[in-house]
Amino acid sequence: MNTPIDELHKRVVLKLRTLGDSSPYVADANEPDPRYLGYGVRAPEMKRVLSDLKTDFSILDNEQKVCLAKRLVFSGYGEQKTVALTLLERIPEYFTPDRFDLLEDLIRGLQGWSKIDAYTGSLLNQVLKIHEAELLELLVSWNCDDDLWLRRASVVIFTRKIAKSGLYKDVALANCDALINDPEHLVQTGVGWCLRDLMRWHKEEVLNYVIGLRKNGVSSTITLYALRDIKGAERQAVFDQSA
């Protein structure tokens, strides 16, 4: 016998498939992980889908939200993962340290840079505010995980508002430093992005660090991304110092 969650999941999948079938776009062509699937639904249509689901989601309790989110994430489809995030970001308080194993499993299931960046910028950001010490410890463990997506998550969480807060510079730099020789391109771009955002608020320290990376022959994927905000004569001076 089908449960309300079964029925809701079926409706979500049917809507996404229908929109994908009518879309002329290639499904998530920029996501290189072969495990990552997509219907080809574009952002405006996804916004409408999420808006239409607000009432359905509002009547679910936390356990139901998590149950549905797990089905959506582990489907492999990027659009379903996006729907899952709208559920999970409503309940960051659910992810207490004794449920961090579930949180980690969900992150492992994302398998795409766009979803990792969305989850770290929303759900993980909120969990960090509630369980700071415990989540920072978890991020350090992700920093050396075999899963490239966990490694990326361990640094991109420190971008944007987190970088601006200035609260976690030392942890962020340590996590970046541990990944400067990572062979995965999408981990390297995550490190570069983190360094760029940290540099906006800790310019002298982080800029000198990046100059040191260049002198030591670290991948230009990392260093050039980190230097994106450095322009003109100042940029040339960095290149001269690190030549």
Tab-separated table of C-alpha atoms in Angstrom:
chain	number	residue	atom	x	y	z
A	1	MET	CA	0.000	0.000	0.000
A	2	ASN	CA	1.338	3.375	-1.016
A	3	THR	CA	2.064	5.956	1.677
A	4	PRO	CA	1.566	9.734	1.301
A	5	ILE	CA	5.334	9.983	0.767
A	6	ASP	CA	5.139	7.407	-2.037
A	7	GLU	CA	2.412	9.389	-3.759
A	8	LEU	CA	4.181	12.723	-3.355
A	9	HIS	CA	7.434	11.296	-4.666
A	10	LYS	CA	5.633	9.886	-7.704
A	11	ARG	CA	4.054	13.261	-8.437
A	12	VAL	CA	7.380	15.061	-8.157
A	13	VAL	CA	9.097	12.583	-10.479
A	14	LEU	CA	6.271	12.681	-13.015
A	15	LYS	CA	6.334	16.478	-13.120
A	16	LEU	CA	10.103	16.602	-13.586
A	17	ARG	CA	10.088	13.913	-16.267
A	18	THR	CA	7.304	15.664	-18.148
A	19	LEU	CA	9.167	18.969	-18.075
A	20	GLY	CA	12.375	17.218	-19.121
A	21	ASP	CA	10.696	15.490	-22.052
A	22	SER	CA	9.555	18.863	-23.403
A	23	SER	CA	12.914	20.552	-22.854
A	24	PRO	CA	15.316	21.016	-25.800
A	25	TYR	CA	18.305	21.252	-23.476
A	26	VAL	CA	20.913	18.634	-22.699
A	27	ALA	CA	20.534	17.471	-19.119
A	28	ASP	CA	23.231	19.047	-16.905
A	29	ALA	CA	25.943	18.905	-19.544
A	30	ASN	CA	28.380	20.625	-17.166
A	31	GLU	CA	28.225	17.844	-14.581
A	32	PRO	CA	31.011	15.364	-15.411
A	33	ASP	CA	30.298	12.636	-12.825
A	34	PRO	CA	28.740	9.721	-14.785
A	35	ARG	CA	26.537	8.896	-11.793
A	36	TYR	CA	24.846	12.298	-12.061
A	37	LEU	CA	21.593	12.112	-14.021
A	38	GLY	CA	19.264	14.849	-15.201
A	39	TYR	CA	15.979	15.448	-16.973
A	40	GLY	CA	17.005	18.724	-18.602
A	41	VAL	CA	14.654	20.947	-16.582
A	42	ARG	CA	15.820	24.567	-16.642
A	43	ALA	CA	15.980	26.929	-13.676
A	44	PRO	CA	12.719	28.889	-14.337
A	45	GLU	CA	10.735	25.649	-14.532
A	46	MET	CA	12.422	24.334	-11.380
A	47	LYS	CA	11.397	27.492	-9.516
A	48	ARG	CA	7.779	26.920	-10.516
A	49	VAL	CA	7.931	23.272	-9.449
A	50	LEU	CA	9.326	24.229	-6.044
A	51	SER	CA	6.711	26.948	-5.602
A	52	ASP	CA	3.913	24.513	-6.410
A	53	LEU	CA	5.235	22.055	-3.820
A	54	LYS	CA	5.276	24.482	-0.877
A	55	THR	CA	1.872	23.437	0.445
A	56	ASP	CA	2.670	19.730	0.155
A	57	PHE	CA	5.942	20.194	2.003
A	58	SER	CA	4.439	22.346	4.762
A	59	ILE	CA	2.278	19.509	6.072
A	60	LEU	CA	5.128	16.991	6.347
A	61	ASP	CA	6.766	16.397	9.695
A	62	ASN	CA	10.562	16.279	9.955
A	63	GLU	CA	10.839	12.513	9.590
A	64	GLN	CA	8.678	12.598	6.472
A	65	LYS	CA	10.751	15.429	5.017
A	66	VAL	CA	13.931	13.419	5.555
A	67	CYS	CA	12.379	10.240	4.158
A	68	LEU	CA	11.306	12.016	0.981
A	69	ALA	CA	14.619	13.867	0.692
A	70	LYS	CA	16.554	10.582	0.847
A	71	ARG	CA	14.508	9.152	-2.013
A	72	LEU	CA	15.082	12.283	-4.050
A	73	VAL	CA	18.828	12.483	-3.432
A	74	PHE	CA	19.543	8.809	-4.029
A	75	SER	CA	17.553	8.804	-7.289
A	76	GLY	CA	20.674	10.194	-8.975
A	77	TYR	CA	18.709	12.953	-10.739
A	78	GLY	CA	19.931	16.483	-10.218
A	79	GLU	CA	16.468	18.015	-10.308
A	80	GLN	CA	15.269	15.624	-7.611
A	81	LYS	CA	18.292	16.587	-5.497
A	82	THR	CA	17.284	20.245	-5.852
A	83	VAL	CA	13.809	19.432	-4.566
A	84	ALA	CA	15.408	17.547	-1.664
A	85	LEU	CA	17.402	20.631	-0.673
A	86	THR	CA	14.217	22.676	-0.350
A	87	LEU	CA	13.041	20.100	2.182
A	88	LEU	CA	16.263	19.775	4.136
A	89	GLU	CA	17.092	23.464	4.390
A	90	ARG	CA	13.831	23.855	6.321
A	91	ILE	CA	15.064	21.561	9.098
A	92	PRO	CA	18.768	22.209	9.826
A	93	GLU	CA	18.063	21.614	13.513
A	94	TYR	CA	17.240	17.980	12.658
A	95	PHE	CA	20.901	17.299	11.888
A	96	THR	CA	22.273	16.977	15.381
A	97	PRO	CA	25.749	15.407	15.698
A	98	ASP	CA	24.237	11.972	16.275
A	99	ARG	CA	22.669	12.290	12.804
A	100	PHE	CA	25.813	13.463	11.036
A	101	ASP	CA	26.167	10.008	9.466
A	102	LEU	CA	22.905	10.658	7.613
A	103	LEU	CA	24.054	14.151	6.672
A	104	GLU	CA	27.268	12.692	5.248
A	105	ASP	CA	25.392	10.003	3.295
A	106	LEU	CA	23.191	12.663	1.725
A	107	ILE	CA	26.202	14.751	0.703
A	108	ARG	CA	27.845	11.658	-0.781
A	109	GLY	CA	24.734	11.161	-2.875
A	110	LEU	CA	24.888	14.572	-4.564
A	111	GLN	CA	27.640	13.666	-7.086
A	112	GLY	CA	27.750	17.068	-8.754
A	113	TRP	CA	29.454	20.404	-8.165
A	114	SER	CA	26.248	22.426	-8.537
A	115	LYS	CA	24.491	20.424	-5.843
A	116	ILE	CA	27.496	20.358	-3.498
A	117	ASP	CA	27.736	24.139	-3.749
A	118	ALA	CA	23.999	24.572	-3.159
A	119	TYR	CA	23.928	22.292	-0.116
A	120	THR	CA	27.032	23.793	1.480
A	121	GLY	CA	25.753	27.326	0.922
A	122	SER	CA	22.369	26.552	2.461
A	123	LEU	CA	21.923	23.453	4.629
A	124	LEU	CA	25.511	23.027	5.868
A	125	ASN	CA	25.826	26.753	6.492
A	126	GLN	CA	22.850	26.550	8.852
A	127	VAL	CA	24.056	23.372	10.572
A	128	LEU	CA	27.420	25.065	11.180
A	129	LYS	CA	25.696	27.853	13.087
A	130	ILE	CA	23.969	25.324	15.353
A	131	HIS	CA	26.740	22.745	15.874
A	132	GLU	CA	29.923	24.638	15.102
A	133	ALA	CA	32.604	22.487	16.761
A	134	GLU	CA	31.119	19.182	15.667
A	135	LEU	CA	30.586	20.196	12.044
A	136	LEU	CA	34.065	21.696	11.758
A	137	GLU	CA	35.442	18.363	12.933
A	138	LEU	CA	33.334	16.560	10.334
A	139	LEU	CA	34.583	18.897	7.595
A	140	VAL	CA	38.184	18.087	8.499
A	141	SER	CA	37.402	14.387	8.057
A	142	TRP	CA	35.822	15.127	4.653
A	143	ASN	CA	38.957	17.018	3.690
A	144	CYS	CA	40.861	13.732	3.277
A	145	ASP	CA	37.974	11.526	2.148
A	146	ASP	CA	38.214	9.355	-0.970
A	147	ASP	CA	35.040	10.990	-2.307
A	148	LEU	CA	35.969	14.068	-4.337
A	149	TRP	CA	32.614	15.685	-3.572
A	150	LEU	CA	33.196	15.575	0.167
A	151	ARG	CA	36.639	17.078	-0.367
A	152	ARG	CA	35.104	19.895	-2.405
A	153	ALA	CA	32.450	20.439	0.265
A	154	SER	CA	35.153	20.746	2.933
A	155	VAL	CA	36.354	24.009	1.355
A	156	VAL	CA	33.448	25.545	-0.563
A	157	ILE	CA	31.425	25.813	2.632
A	158	PHE	CA	33.867	28.585	3.613
A	159	THR	CA	32.966	30.803	0.623
A	160	ARG	CA	30.408	33.621	0.356
A	161	LYS	CA	28.828	34.634	3.680
A	162	ILE	CA	31.041	32.318	5.710
A	163	ALA	CA	34.172	33.918	4.237
A	164	LYS	CA	32.739	37.373	4.902
A	165	SER	CA	32.076	36.514	8.552
A	166	GLY	CA	35.807	36.061	9.125
A	167	LEU	CA	35.091	33.376	11.705
A	168	TYR	CA	36.709	30.333	10.152
A	169	LYS	CA	39.717	31.611	8.237
A	170	ASP	CA	42.245	29.334	9.906
A	171	VAL	CA	40.182	26.173	9.421
A	172	ALA	CA	39.409	27.150	5.841
A	173	LEU	CA	43.067	27.786	5.021
A	174	ALA	CA	44.098	24.495	6.636
A	175	ASN	CA	41.511	22.596	4.583
A	176	CYS	CA	42.657	24.385	1.413
A	177	ASP	CA	46.293	23.644	2.182
A	178	ALA	CA	45.549	19.937	2.540
A	179	LEU	CA	44.076	19.889	-0.974
A	180	ILE	CA	46.591	21.945	-2.971
A	181	ASN	CA	47.910	18.797	-4.657
A	182	ASP	CA	44.517	17.187	-5.187
A	183	PRO	CA	44.325	15.711	-8.712
A	184	GLU	CA	40.604	16.397	-9.228
A	185	HIS	CA	39.801	19.525	-11.238
A	186	LEU	CA	36.580	20.222	-9.349
A	187	VAL	CA	38.369	19.974	-6.023
A	188	GLN	CA	41.030	22.378	-7.313
A	189	THR	CA	38.402	24.912	-8.418
A	190	GLY	CA	36.755	24.591	-5.008
A	191	VAL	CA	40.067	25.407	-3.315
A	192	GLY	CA	40.623	28.362	-5.646
A	193	TRP	CA	37.133	29.702	-4.997
A	194	CYS	CA	37.613	29.410	-1.241
A	195	LEU	CA	40.934	31.267	-1.398
A	196	ARG	CA	39.464	33.992	-3.590
A	197	ASP	CA	36.604	34.642	-1.169
A	198	LEU	CA	38.888	34.520	1.877
A	199	MET	CA	41.194	37.015	0.168
A	200	ARG	CA	38.390	39.567	0.020
A	201	TRP	CA	38.425	39.782	3.818
A	202	HIS	CA	41.984	38.709	4.709
A	203	LYS	CA	43.790	40.075	1.697
A	204	GLU	CA	47.409	40.354	2.769
A	205	GLU	CA	47.645	36.954	4.446
A	206	VAL	CA	45.819	34.996	1.767
A	207	LEU	CA	47.475	36.835	-1.131
A	208	ASN	CA	50.919	36.026	0.276
A	209	TYR	CA	49.811	32.418	0.688
A	210	VAL	CA	48.734	32.247	-2.973
A	211	ILE	CA	52.018	33.825	-4.096
A	212	GLY	CA	53.761	31.064	-2.173
A	213	LEU	CA	51.649	28.442	-3.916
A	214	ARG	CA	52.661	29.841	-7.294
A	215	LYS	CA	56.343	29.777	-6.331
A	216	ASN	CA	55.954	26.125	-5.334
A	217	GLY	CA	54.397	25.176	-8.655
A	218	VAL	CA	50.876	24.467	-7.383
A	219	SER	CA	48.272	24.012	-10.120
A	220	SER	CA	47.331	27.221	-11.918
A	221	THR	CA	43.711	26.040	-11.718
A	222	ILE	CA	43.891	26.861	-8.017
A	223	THR	CA	46.045	29.977	-8.087
A	224	LEU	CA	44.479	31.738	-11.074
A	225	TYR	CA	40.998	31.134	-9.673
A	226	ALA	CA	42.155	32.534	-6.343
A	227	LEU	CA	43.508	35.651	-8.094
A	228	ARG	CA	40.383	36.465	-10.092
A	229	ASP	CA	39.699	39.637	-8.116
A	230	ILE	CA	43.281	40.898	-8.419
A	231	LYS	CA	43.517	43.180	-11.457
A	232	GLY	CA	45.870	45.400	-13.411
A	233	ALA	CA	49.240	46.402	-12.004
A	234	GLU	CA	48.599	44.592	-8.746
A	235	ARG	CA	48.018	41.352	-10.626
A	236	GLN	CA	51.190	41.834	-12.638
A	237	ALA	CA	53.125	42.467	-9.420
A	238	VAL	CA	51.851	39.129	-8.053
A	239	PHE	CA	53.039	37.363	-11.198
A	240	ASP	CA	56.435	39.076	-10.941
A	241	GLN	CA	56.838	38.038	-7.305
A	242	SER	CA	55.903	34.438	-7.986
A	243	ALA	CA	57.870	34.011	-11.224
